[in-house]
Amino acid sequence: MKIEEVKSTAKTQRISVHTHIKGLGLDENGMAIQFAAGLVGQEKAREAAGIVVDMIRTKKMSGRAILFAGPPGTGKTAIALAIAQELGNKVPFCPMVGSEVYSSEIKKTEVLMENFRRAIGLRIKETKEVYEGEVTELSPVETENPMGGYGKTVSHVVIGLKTAKGTKQLKLDPLIYESLQKEKVEVGDVIYIEANSGAVKRQGRSDNYATEFDLEAEEYVPLPKGDVHKKKEVIQDVTLHDLDVANAKPQGGQDIMSMMGQLMKPKKTEITDKLRKEINKVVNKYIDQGIAELVPGVLFIDEVHMLDIETFTYLHRALETAIAPIVIFATNRGKCVIRGTQDIVSSHGIPLDLLDRLLIIKTLPYSRPEIEQIIKLRATTEGLQLEDEALTLLSELGTQTTLRYVVQLLTPAALAGKINGRTSILKEDIEEVKSLFLDAKSSAKILSQQKDRFME
Ligand SMILES: Nc1ncnc2c1ncn2[C@@H]1O[C@H](COP(=O)(O)OP(=O)(O)O)[C@@H](O)[C@H]1O
Ligand SMILES: [Mg+2]
């Protein structure tokens, strides 16, 4: 008997150009500090974002939607990611780009629904019977392989657990030995073993070993109080999508998670609407019983003008359902045709009825000193040395093009400097890469000047 815990399916984000951002940088009154937590300027938008964070925390926001609107490179994506940082890792934040819905393999609405459910968290509290303590002994007992041959197999494993109150020696099934190995449990670790399922959870290294020589960062935990064998409240944070995935495969066991699996026993690994409905039903039941708590998170859809009328309609309907996340959109479009329609023009390319329920946060172009601050900050984050003249040139370029363009020029400029045998970036390096890599505006200008040479 073995339980596969529900694995997190959180997306690994590619946010390398935003790594300097650590939060919204607000003071205790919610006012933006000019330069804090990696953010510079854009005070109004940051303060508005702070209010959104408060509303999410107090759960006043679910089913609502926010739109960041502003020219390219004004920090829309940056501020959205800062919101994620402020919310912490217990509140799900699922980022996606509008164009992600176009795939030849998966339906557009399916992509949307999957991300929608990635943004809804569930905190499950269970009281479980566990054996908990610091491992004092861990010895597998081997026997001759009953199938013959020279090999040996583990027949059982003997484990000693110590708490502040006492010690206990347990004789365990070899299957549990496997999970002990998977969690890399060693003598001196604090662990607990669920009595029903045999699932092993390593909590950290015991305080008693805190002085030992150790290269890796370890988390040290105190010796557990109470008896080794006890009831313990175990909290698990999952998203609805985690549950969908876990239950799309048949599994076994006796705790809540696997009972959910047993309820449906689907044969395919595909996540169907039916499966989702069943999961919602069970989830609602657990919420009513007070076992689980809903944690509405954030679905962030960048470049939202890439969605078409069909996906907008679907999204709007999904927002009306009882279990919905907060949706944050971002776009740099003004008035444009809604995708998938012939000629319906709307602000930001968003249908009117959806637009009507949005709270809109504007982002404005940066001033020259702000651009300079941000470039400096990026250079430090990337570990690059920027000469004053180079910084001046870059900031000037930033006012003519976009912030994103100049931020992106930093890396090639550093390379150009390196090729010329330098460790810092000079003005001439910027000039060199600037002539090699065009920004969108200059590129468009060349296109229109030399129209006849390009294919239509
Ligand atoms: N206020 C800010 N403070 C610090 N860095 C910023 C700020 N605004 C934008 N950036 C950085 O500038 C670059 C472009 O911003 P981005 O958020 O991608 O713009 P947008 O999404 O509006 O097009 C990114 O590297 C971003 O991290
Ligand atoms: Mg963006």
Short mmCIF file of N, CA and C and ligand atoms in Angstrom, two decimals, residues 18 71-78 300 302-303 330-332 404, ligand 2:
data_model
loop_
_atom_site.label_atom_id
_atom_site.label_comp_id
_atom_site.label_asym_id
_atom_site.label_seq_id
_atom_site.Cartn_x
_atom_site.Cartn_y
_atom_site.Cartn_z
N HIS A 18 13.10 39.86 -15.49
CA HIS A 18 12.44 40.52 -14.36
C HIS A 18 13.01 40.08 -13.01
N PRO A 71 1.75 51.61 -22.84
CA PRO A 71 2.67 51.37 -23.95
C PRO A 71 3.68 50.26 -23.62
N PRO A 72 4.33 49.70 -24.64
CA PRO A 72 5.33 48.65 -24.41
C PRO A 72 6.44 49.14 -23.49
N GLY A 73 6.93 48.25 -22.64
CA GLY A 73 8.07 48.59 -21.80
C GLY A 73 7.76 49.55 -20.67
N THR A 74 6.50 49.59 -20.23
CA THR A 74 6.19 50.48 -19.11
C THR A 74 5.99 49.71 -17.81
N GLY A 75 6.38 48.43 -17.81
CA GLY A 75 6.39 47.69 -16.55
C GLY A 75 5.11 46.93 -16.23
N LYS A 76 4.27 46.65 -17.21
CA LYS A 76 3.03 45.91 -16.94
C LYS A 76 3.34 44.50 -16.44
N THR A 77 4.17 43.78 -17.19
CA THR A 77 4.54 42.43 -16.78
C THR A 77 5.30 42.47 -15.46
N ALA A 78 6.19 43.46 -15.34
CA ALA A 78 7.00 43.58 -14.13
C ALA A 78 6.11 43.74 -12.89
N PHE A 300 -2.75 35.21 -14.69
CA PHE A 300 -2.22 36.40 -15.37
C PHE A 300 -2.12 36.13 -16.86
N ASP A 302 -0.93 37.73 -20.12
CA ASP A 302 -0.17 38.81 -20.74
C ASP A 302 -0.56 38.88 -22.21
N GLU A 303 -0.41 40.03 -22.82
CA GLU A 303 -0.74 40.21 -24.24
C GLU A 303 -2.13 39.68 -24.53
N ALA A 330 -2.95 42.00 -19.27
CA ALA A 330 -2.07 43.11 -19.63
C ALA A 330 -2.08 43.26 -21.14
N THR A 331 -2.06 44.50 -21.61
CA THR A 331 -2.00 44.72 -23.05
C THR A 331 -1.36 46.06 -23.35
N ASN A 332 -0.75 46.14 -24.54
CA ASN A 332 -0.21 47.43 -24.96
C ASN A 332 -0.99 47.96 -26.17
N ARG A 404 12.32 48.15 -22.72
CA ARG A 404 12.63 46.75 -22.94
C ARG A 404 13.81 46.58 -23.89
MG MG B 2 4.77 42.73 -21.02
#
